[in-house]
C-alpha positions as YAML, in Angstrom:
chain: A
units: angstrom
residues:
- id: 1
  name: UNK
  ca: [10.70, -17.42, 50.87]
- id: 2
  name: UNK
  ca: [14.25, -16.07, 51.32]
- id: 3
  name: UNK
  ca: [15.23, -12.98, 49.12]
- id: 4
  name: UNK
  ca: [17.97, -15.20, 47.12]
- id: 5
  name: UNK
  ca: [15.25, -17.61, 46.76]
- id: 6
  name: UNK
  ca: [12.83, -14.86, 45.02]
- id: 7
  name: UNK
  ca: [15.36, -13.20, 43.40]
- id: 8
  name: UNK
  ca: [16.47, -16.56, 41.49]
- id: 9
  name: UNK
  ca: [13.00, -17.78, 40.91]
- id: 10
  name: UNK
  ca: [12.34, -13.96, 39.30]
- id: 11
  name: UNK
  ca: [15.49, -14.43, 37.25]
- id: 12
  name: UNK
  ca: [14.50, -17.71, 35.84]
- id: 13
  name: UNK
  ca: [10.91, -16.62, 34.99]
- id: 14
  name: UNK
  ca: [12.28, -13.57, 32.91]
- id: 15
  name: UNK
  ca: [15.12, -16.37, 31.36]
- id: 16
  name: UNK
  ca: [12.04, -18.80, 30.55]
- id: 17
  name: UNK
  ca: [9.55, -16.28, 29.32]
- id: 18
  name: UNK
  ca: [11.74, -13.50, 27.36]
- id: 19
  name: UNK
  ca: [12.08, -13.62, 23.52]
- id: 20
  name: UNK
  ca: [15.52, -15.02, 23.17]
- id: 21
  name: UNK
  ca: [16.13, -12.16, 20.90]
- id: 22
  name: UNK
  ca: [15.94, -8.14, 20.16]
- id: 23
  name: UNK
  ca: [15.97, -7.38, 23.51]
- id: 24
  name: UNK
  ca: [18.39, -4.69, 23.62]
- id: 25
  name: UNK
  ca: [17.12, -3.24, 20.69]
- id: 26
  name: UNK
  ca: [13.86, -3.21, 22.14]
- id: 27
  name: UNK
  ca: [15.01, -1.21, 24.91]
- id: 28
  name: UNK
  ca: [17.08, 1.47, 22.61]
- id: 29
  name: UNK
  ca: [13.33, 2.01, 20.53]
- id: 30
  name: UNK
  ca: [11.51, 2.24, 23.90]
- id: 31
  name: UNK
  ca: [13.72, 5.42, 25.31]
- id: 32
  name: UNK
  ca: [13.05, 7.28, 21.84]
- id: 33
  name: UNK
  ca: [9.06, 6.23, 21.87]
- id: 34
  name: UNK
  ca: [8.87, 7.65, 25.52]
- id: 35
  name: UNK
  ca: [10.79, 10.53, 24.89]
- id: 36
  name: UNK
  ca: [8.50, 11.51, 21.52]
- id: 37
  name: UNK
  ca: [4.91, 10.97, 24.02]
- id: 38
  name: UNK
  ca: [6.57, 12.88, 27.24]
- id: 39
  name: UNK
  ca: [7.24, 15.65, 24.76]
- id: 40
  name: UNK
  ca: [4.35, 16.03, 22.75]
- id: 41
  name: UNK
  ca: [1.60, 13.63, 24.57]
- id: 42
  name: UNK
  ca: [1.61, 11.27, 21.45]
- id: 43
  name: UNK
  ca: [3.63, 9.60, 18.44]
- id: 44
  name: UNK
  ca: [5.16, 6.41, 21.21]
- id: 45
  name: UNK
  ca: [3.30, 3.75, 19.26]
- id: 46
  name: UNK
  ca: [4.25, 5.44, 15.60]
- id: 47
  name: UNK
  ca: [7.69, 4.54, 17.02]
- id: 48
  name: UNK
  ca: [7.59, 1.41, 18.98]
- id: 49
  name: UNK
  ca: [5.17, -0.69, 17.10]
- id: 50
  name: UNK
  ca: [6.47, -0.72, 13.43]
- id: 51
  name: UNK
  ca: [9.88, -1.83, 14.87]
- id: 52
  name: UNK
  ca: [8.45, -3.68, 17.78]
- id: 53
  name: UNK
  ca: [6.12, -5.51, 15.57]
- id: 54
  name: UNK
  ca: [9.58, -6.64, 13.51]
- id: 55
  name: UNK
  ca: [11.73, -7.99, 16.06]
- id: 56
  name: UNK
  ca: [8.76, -9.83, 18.48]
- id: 57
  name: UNK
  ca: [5.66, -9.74, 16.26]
- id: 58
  name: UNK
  ca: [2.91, -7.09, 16.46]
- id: 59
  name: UNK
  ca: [0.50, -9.53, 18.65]
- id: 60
  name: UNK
  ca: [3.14, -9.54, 21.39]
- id: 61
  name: UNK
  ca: [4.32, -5.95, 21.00]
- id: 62
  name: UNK
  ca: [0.99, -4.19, 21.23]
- id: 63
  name: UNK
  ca: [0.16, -5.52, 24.79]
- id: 64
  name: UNK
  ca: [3.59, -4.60, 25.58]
- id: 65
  name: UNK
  ca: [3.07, -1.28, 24.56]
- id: 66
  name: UNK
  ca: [-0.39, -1.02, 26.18]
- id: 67
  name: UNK
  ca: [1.58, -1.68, 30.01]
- id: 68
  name: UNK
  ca: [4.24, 0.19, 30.01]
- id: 69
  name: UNK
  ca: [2.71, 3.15, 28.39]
- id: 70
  name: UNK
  ca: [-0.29, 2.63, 31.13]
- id: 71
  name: UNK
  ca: [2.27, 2.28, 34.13]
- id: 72
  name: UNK
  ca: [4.89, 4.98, 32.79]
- id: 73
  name: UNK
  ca: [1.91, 7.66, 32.50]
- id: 74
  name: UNK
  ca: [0.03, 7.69, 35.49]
- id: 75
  name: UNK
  ca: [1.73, 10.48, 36.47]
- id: 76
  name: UNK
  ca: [1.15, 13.07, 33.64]
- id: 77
  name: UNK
  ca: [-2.86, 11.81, 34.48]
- id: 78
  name: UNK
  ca: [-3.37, 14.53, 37.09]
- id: 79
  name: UNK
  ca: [-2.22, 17.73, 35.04]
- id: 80
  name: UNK
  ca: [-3.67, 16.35, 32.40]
- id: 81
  name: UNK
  ca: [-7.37, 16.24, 34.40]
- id: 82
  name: UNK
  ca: [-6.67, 19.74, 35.29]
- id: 83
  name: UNK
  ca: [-5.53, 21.23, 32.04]
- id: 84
  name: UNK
  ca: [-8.05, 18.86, 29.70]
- id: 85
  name: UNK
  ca: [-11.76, 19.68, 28.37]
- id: 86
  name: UNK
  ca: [-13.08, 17.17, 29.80]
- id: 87
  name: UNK
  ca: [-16.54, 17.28, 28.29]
- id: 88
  name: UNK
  ca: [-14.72, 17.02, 25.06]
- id: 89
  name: UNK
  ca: [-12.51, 14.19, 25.88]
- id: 90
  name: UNK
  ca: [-15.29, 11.99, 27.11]
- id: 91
  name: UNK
  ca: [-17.29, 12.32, 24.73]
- id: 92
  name: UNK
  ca: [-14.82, 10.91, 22.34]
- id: 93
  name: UNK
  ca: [-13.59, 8.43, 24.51]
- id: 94
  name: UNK
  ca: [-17.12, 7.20, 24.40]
- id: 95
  name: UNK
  ca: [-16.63, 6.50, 20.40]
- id: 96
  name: UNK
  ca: [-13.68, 4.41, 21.43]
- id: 97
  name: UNK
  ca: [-16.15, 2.11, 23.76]
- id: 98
  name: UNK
  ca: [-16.90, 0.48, 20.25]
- id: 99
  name: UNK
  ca: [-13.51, 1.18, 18.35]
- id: 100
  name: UNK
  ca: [-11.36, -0.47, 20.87]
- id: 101
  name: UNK
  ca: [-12.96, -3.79, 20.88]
- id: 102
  name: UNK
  ca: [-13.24, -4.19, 16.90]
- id: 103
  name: UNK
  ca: [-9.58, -3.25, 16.64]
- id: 104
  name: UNK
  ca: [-8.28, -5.71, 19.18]
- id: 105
  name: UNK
  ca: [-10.54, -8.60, 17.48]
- id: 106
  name: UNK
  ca: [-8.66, -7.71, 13.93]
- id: 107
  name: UNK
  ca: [-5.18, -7.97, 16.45]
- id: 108
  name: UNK
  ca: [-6.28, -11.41, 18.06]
- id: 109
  name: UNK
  ca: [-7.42, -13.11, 14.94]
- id: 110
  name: UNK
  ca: [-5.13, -11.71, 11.65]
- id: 111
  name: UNK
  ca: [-2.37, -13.47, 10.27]
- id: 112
  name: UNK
  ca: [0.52, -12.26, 11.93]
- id: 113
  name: UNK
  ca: [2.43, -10.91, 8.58]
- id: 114
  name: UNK
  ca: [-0.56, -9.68, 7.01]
- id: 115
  name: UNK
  ca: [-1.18, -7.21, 10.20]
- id: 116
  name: UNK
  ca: [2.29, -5.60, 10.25]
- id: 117
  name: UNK
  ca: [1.98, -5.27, 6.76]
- id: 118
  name: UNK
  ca: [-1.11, -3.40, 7.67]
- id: 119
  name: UNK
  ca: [0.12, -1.60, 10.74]
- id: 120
  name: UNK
  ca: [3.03, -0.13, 8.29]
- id: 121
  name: UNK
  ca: [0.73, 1.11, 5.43]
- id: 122
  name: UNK
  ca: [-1.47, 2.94, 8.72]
- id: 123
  name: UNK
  ca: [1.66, 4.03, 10.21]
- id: 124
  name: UNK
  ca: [2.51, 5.69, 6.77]
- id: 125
  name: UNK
  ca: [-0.83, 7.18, 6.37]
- id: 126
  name: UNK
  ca: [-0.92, 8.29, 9.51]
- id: 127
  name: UNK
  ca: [2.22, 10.08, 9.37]
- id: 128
  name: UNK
  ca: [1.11, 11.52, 5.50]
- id: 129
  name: UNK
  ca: [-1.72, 12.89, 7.57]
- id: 130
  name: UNK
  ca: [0.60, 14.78, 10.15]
- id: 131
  name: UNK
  ca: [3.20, 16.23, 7.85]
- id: 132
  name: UNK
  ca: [0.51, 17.12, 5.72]
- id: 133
  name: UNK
  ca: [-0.18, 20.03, 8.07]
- id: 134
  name: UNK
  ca: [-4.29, 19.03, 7.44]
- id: 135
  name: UNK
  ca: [-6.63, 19.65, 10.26]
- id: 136
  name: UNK
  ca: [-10.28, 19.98, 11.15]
- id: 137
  name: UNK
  ca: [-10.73, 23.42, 11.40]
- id: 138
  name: UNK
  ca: [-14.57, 23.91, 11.80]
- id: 139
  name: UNK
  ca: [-16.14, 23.60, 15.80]
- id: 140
  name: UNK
  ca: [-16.11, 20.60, 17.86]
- id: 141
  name: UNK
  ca: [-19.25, 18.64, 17.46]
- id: 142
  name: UNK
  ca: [-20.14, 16.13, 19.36]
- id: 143
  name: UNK
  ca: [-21.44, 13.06, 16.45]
- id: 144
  name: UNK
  ca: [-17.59, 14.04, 14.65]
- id: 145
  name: UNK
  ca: [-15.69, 14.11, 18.05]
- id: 146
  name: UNK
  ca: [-17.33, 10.43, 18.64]
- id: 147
  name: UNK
  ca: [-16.70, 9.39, 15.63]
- id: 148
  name: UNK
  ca: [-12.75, 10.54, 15.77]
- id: 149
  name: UNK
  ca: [-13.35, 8.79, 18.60]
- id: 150
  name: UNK
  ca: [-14.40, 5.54, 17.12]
- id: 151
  name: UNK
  ca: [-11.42, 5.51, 14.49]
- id: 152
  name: UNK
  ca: [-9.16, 6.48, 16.97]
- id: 153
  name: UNK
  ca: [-10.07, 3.39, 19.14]
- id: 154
  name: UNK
  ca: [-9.68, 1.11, 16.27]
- id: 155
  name: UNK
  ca: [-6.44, 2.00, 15.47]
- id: 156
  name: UNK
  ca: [-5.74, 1.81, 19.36]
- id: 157
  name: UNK
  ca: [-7.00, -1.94, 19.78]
- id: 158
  name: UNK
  ca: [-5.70, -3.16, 16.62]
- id: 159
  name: UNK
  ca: [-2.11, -1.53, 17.08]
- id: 160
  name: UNK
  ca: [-1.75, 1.20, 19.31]
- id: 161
  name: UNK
  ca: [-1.99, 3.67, 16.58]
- id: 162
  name: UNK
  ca: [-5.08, 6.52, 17.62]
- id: 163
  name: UNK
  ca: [-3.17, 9.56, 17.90]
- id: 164
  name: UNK
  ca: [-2.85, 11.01, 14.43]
- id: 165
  name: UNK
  ca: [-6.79, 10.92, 14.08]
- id: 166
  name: UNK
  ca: [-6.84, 12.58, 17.53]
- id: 167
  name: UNK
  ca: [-4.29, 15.15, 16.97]
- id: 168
  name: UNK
  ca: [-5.25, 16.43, 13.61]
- id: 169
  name: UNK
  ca: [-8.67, 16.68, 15.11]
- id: 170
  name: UNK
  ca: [-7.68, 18.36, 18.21]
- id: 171
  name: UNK
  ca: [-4.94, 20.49, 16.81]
- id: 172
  name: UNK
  ca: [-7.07, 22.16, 13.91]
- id: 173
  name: UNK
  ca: [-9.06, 24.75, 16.29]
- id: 174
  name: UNK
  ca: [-8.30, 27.23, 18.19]
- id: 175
  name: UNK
  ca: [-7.31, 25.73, 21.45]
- id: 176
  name: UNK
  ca: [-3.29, 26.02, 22.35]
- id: 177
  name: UNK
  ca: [-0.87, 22.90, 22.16]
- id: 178
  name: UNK
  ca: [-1.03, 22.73, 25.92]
- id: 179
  name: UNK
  ca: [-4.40, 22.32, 26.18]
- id: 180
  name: UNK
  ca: [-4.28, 19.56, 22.99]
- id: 181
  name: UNK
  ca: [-1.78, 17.90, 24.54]
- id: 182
  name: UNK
  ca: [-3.68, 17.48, 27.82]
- id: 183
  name: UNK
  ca: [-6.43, 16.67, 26.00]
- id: 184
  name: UNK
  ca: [-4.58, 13.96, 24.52]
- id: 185
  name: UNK
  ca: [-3.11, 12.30, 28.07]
- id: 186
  name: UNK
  ca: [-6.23, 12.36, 29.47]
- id: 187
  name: UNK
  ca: [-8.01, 10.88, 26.47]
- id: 188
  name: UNK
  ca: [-5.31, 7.64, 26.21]
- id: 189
  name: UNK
  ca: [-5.45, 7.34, 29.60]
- id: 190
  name: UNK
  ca: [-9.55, 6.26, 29.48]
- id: 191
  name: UNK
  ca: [-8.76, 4.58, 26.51]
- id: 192
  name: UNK
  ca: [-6.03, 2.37, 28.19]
- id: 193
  name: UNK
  ca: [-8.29, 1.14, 30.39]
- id: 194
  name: UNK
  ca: [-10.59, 0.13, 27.30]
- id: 195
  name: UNK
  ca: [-7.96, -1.42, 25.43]
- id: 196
  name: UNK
  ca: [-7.13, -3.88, 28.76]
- id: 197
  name: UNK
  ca: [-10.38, -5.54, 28.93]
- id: 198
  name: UNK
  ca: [-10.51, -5.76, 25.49]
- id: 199
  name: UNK
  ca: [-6.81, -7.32, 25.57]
- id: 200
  name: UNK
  ca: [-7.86, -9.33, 28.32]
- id: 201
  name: UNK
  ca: [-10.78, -11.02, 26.94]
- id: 202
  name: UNK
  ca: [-8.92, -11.18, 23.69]
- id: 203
  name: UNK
  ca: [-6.13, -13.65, 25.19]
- id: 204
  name: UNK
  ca: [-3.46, -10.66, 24.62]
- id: 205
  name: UNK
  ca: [-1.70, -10.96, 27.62]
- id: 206
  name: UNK
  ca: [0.60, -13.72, 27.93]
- id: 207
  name: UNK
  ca: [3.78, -14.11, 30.22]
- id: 208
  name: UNK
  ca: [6.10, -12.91, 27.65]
- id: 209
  name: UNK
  ca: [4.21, -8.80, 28.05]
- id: 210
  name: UNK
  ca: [4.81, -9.12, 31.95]
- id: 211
  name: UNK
  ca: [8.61, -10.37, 31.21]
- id: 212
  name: UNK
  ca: [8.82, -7.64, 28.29]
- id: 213
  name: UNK
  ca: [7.19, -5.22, 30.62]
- id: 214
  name: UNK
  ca: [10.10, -5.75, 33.64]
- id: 215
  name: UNK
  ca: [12.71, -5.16, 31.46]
- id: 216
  name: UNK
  ca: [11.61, -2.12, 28.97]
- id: 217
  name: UNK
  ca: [9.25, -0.20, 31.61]
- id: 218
  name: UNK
  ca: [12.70, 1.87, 33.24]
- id: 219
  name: UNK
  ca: [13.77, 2.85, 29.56]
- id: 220
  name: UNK
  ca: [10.77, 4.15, 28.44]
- id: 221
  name: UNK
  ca: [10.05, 6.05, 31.83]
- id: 222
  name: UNK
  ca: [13.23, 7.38, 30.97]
- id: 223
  name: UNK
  ca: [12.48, 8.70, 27.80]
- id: 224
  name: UNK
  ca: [8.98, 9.67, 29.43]
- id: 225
  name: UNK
  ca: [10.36, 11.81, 31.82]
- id: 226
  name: UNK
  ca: [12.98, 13.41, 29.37]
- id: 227
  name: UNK
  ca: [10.66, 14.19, 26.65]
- id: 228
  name: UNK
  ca: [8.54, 16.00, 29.70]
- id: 229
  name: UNK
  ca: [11.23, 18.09, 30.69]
- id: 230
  name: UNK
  ca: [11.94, 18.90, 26.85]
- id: 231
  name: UNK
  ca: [8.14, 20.26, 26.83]
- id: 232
  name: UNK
  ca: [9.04, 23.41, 28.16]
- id: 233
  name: UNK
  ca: [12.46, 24.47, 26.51]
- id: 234
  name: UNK
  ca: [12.52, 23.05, 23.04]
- id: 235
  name: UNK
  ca: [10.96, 24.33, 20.16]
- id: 236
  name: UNK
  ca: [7.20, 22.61, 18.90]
- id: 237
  name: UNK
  ca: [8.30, 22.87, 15.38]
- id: 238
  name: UNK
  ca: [11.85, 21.58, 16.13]
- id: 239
  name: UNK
  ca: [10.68, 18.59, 18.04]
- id: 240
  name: UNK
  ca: [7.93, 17.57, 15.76]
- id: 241
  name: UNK
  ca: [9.99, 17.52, 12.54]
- id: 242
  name: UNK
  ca: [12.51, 15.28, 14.83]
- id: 243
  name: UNK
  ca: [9.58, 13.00, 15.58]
- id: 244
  name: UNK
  ca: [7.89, 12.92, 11.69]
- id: 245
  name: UNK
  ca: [11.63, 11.73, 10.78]
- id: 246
  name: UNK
  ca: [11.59, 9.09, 13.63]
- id: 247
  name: UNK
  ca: [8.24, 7.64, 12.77]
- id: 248
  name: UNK
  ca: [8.85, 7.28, 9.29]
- id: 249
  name: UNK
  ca: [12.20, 5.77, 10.01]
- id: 250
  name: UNK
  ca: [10.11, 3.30, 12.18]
- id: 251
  name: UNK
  ca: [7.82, 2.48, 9.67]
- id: 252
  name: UNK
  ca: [10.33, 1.43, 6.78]
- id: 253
  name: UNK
  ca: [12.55, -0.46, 9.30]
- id: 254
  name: UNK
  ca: [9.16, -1.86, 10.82]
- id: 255
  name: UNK
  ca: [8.44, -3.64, 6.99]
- id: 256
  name: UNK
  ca: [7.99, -7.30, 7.29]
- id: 257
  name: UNK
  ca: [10.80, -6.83, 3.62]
- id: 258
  name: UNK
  ca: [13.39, -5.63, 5.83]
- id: 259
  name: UNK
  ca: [13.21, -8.66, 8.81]
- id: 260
  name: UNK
  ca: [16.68, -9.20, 10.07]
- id: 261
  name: UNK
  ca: [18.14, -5.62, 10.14]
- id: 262
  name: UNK
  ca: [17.39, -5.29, 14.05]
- id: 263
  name: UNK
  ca: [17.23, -8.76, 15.56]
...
């Protein structure tokens, strides 16, 4: 096969299987959801799945999420190993053996508007729960750290949405934001790989995530790779009020009410 010949039959396979709409929008939302999880190692699917779920549906967006967040992060993996507790990320990674599977069954099988109606009440929680300023202060142990775990991984196979419960575990002790944030990487990164057989099994991946996946996957890298970089120069307080302001932004344009305002 020539490379005209692959190049057109690649051009009409994106044409066929692309949502005929929301696409640049899509691609605006992706740069800021990369650049809020380079930064701070979490808060992408706060972002991306509220407004996601509004322009292409939350059963489509979700999987889309899941690949390029899987592909875009493999580097940040190996400092991550390095930096992590391990011990302490498997072991909650193990709650979301269980988590992951129940929360992609409520994804595969919900009516459609009924689950972003419930992804935007979690989002809103979740984000209540962050700006809060709440955390578990008391020592890890390993039946809570399983069971943050657990709800974690639900919120990760029905939407994307296990940080918060992570973070405001995590963050609440006396380890540093580095090593929280490492934790976190490494953490989604073994949950990724939970939440594809789950997706798999659960009929998630269809032609329009690969298509999706071609065109966002260079905008969020982007963002990826910027919010990295803005790791070590900007303020944690400056950034995080920037990303509480995004997410909840997200989450009110992300309302089923509001359909129409970014297609």
């Amino acid at each position: 096969m020539s490379p005209d010949t692959l190049l057109a039959d690649t051009s009409a396979w994106l044409v066929a299987a692309l949502p005929d709409h929301g696409i640049p929008s899509l691609v605006a939302i992706a740069f800021i959801a990369g650049l809020a999880r380079g930064f701070s190692g979490f808060g992408a699917a706060l972002i991306f799945i509220p407004l996601g779920g509004a322009i292409i549906g939350p059963k489509l967006v979700s999987p889309v999420l899941l690949v390029i967040d899987g592909l875009a992060t493999i580097g940040m993996i190996p400092p991550a190993w390095r930096g992590a507790n391990r011990r302490e990320v498997i072991t909650m990674a193990a709650g979301a053996v269980l988590g992951v599977p129940a929360g992609t069954a409520a994804l595969a099988l919900m009516d459609p508007l009924l689950l972003r109606w419930v992804i935007t009440a979690i989002a809103i929680c979740l984000l209540a729960l962050l700006v809060s300023g709440w955390r578990y202060h008391g020592e890890p142990r390993t039946p809570l750290t399983s069971l943050t775990g657990l709800i974690a991984g639900l919120f990760s196979g029905a939407a994307q949405l296990g940080g918060p419960p992570v973070v405001a575990y995590w963050l609440g002790g006396k380890t540093d934001f580095a090593r929280v944030r490492a934790n976190i990487i490494l953490y989604f990164a073994i949950s990724t790989c939970f939440s594809v057989v789950s997706y798999y099994f659960g009929g998630l991946f269809v032609e329009a995530v690969f298509a999706l996946t071609v065109v966002i996957l260079p905008s969020y890298a982007i963002g990826l790779y910027a919010g990295s970089k803005l790791f070590g120069f900007t303020k944690e307080s400056t950034f995080r009020t920037i990303c509480y302001v995004l997410i909840a932004a997200s989450a009110i344009l992300g309302m089923p009410a509001l359909d129409g305002l970014l297609r």
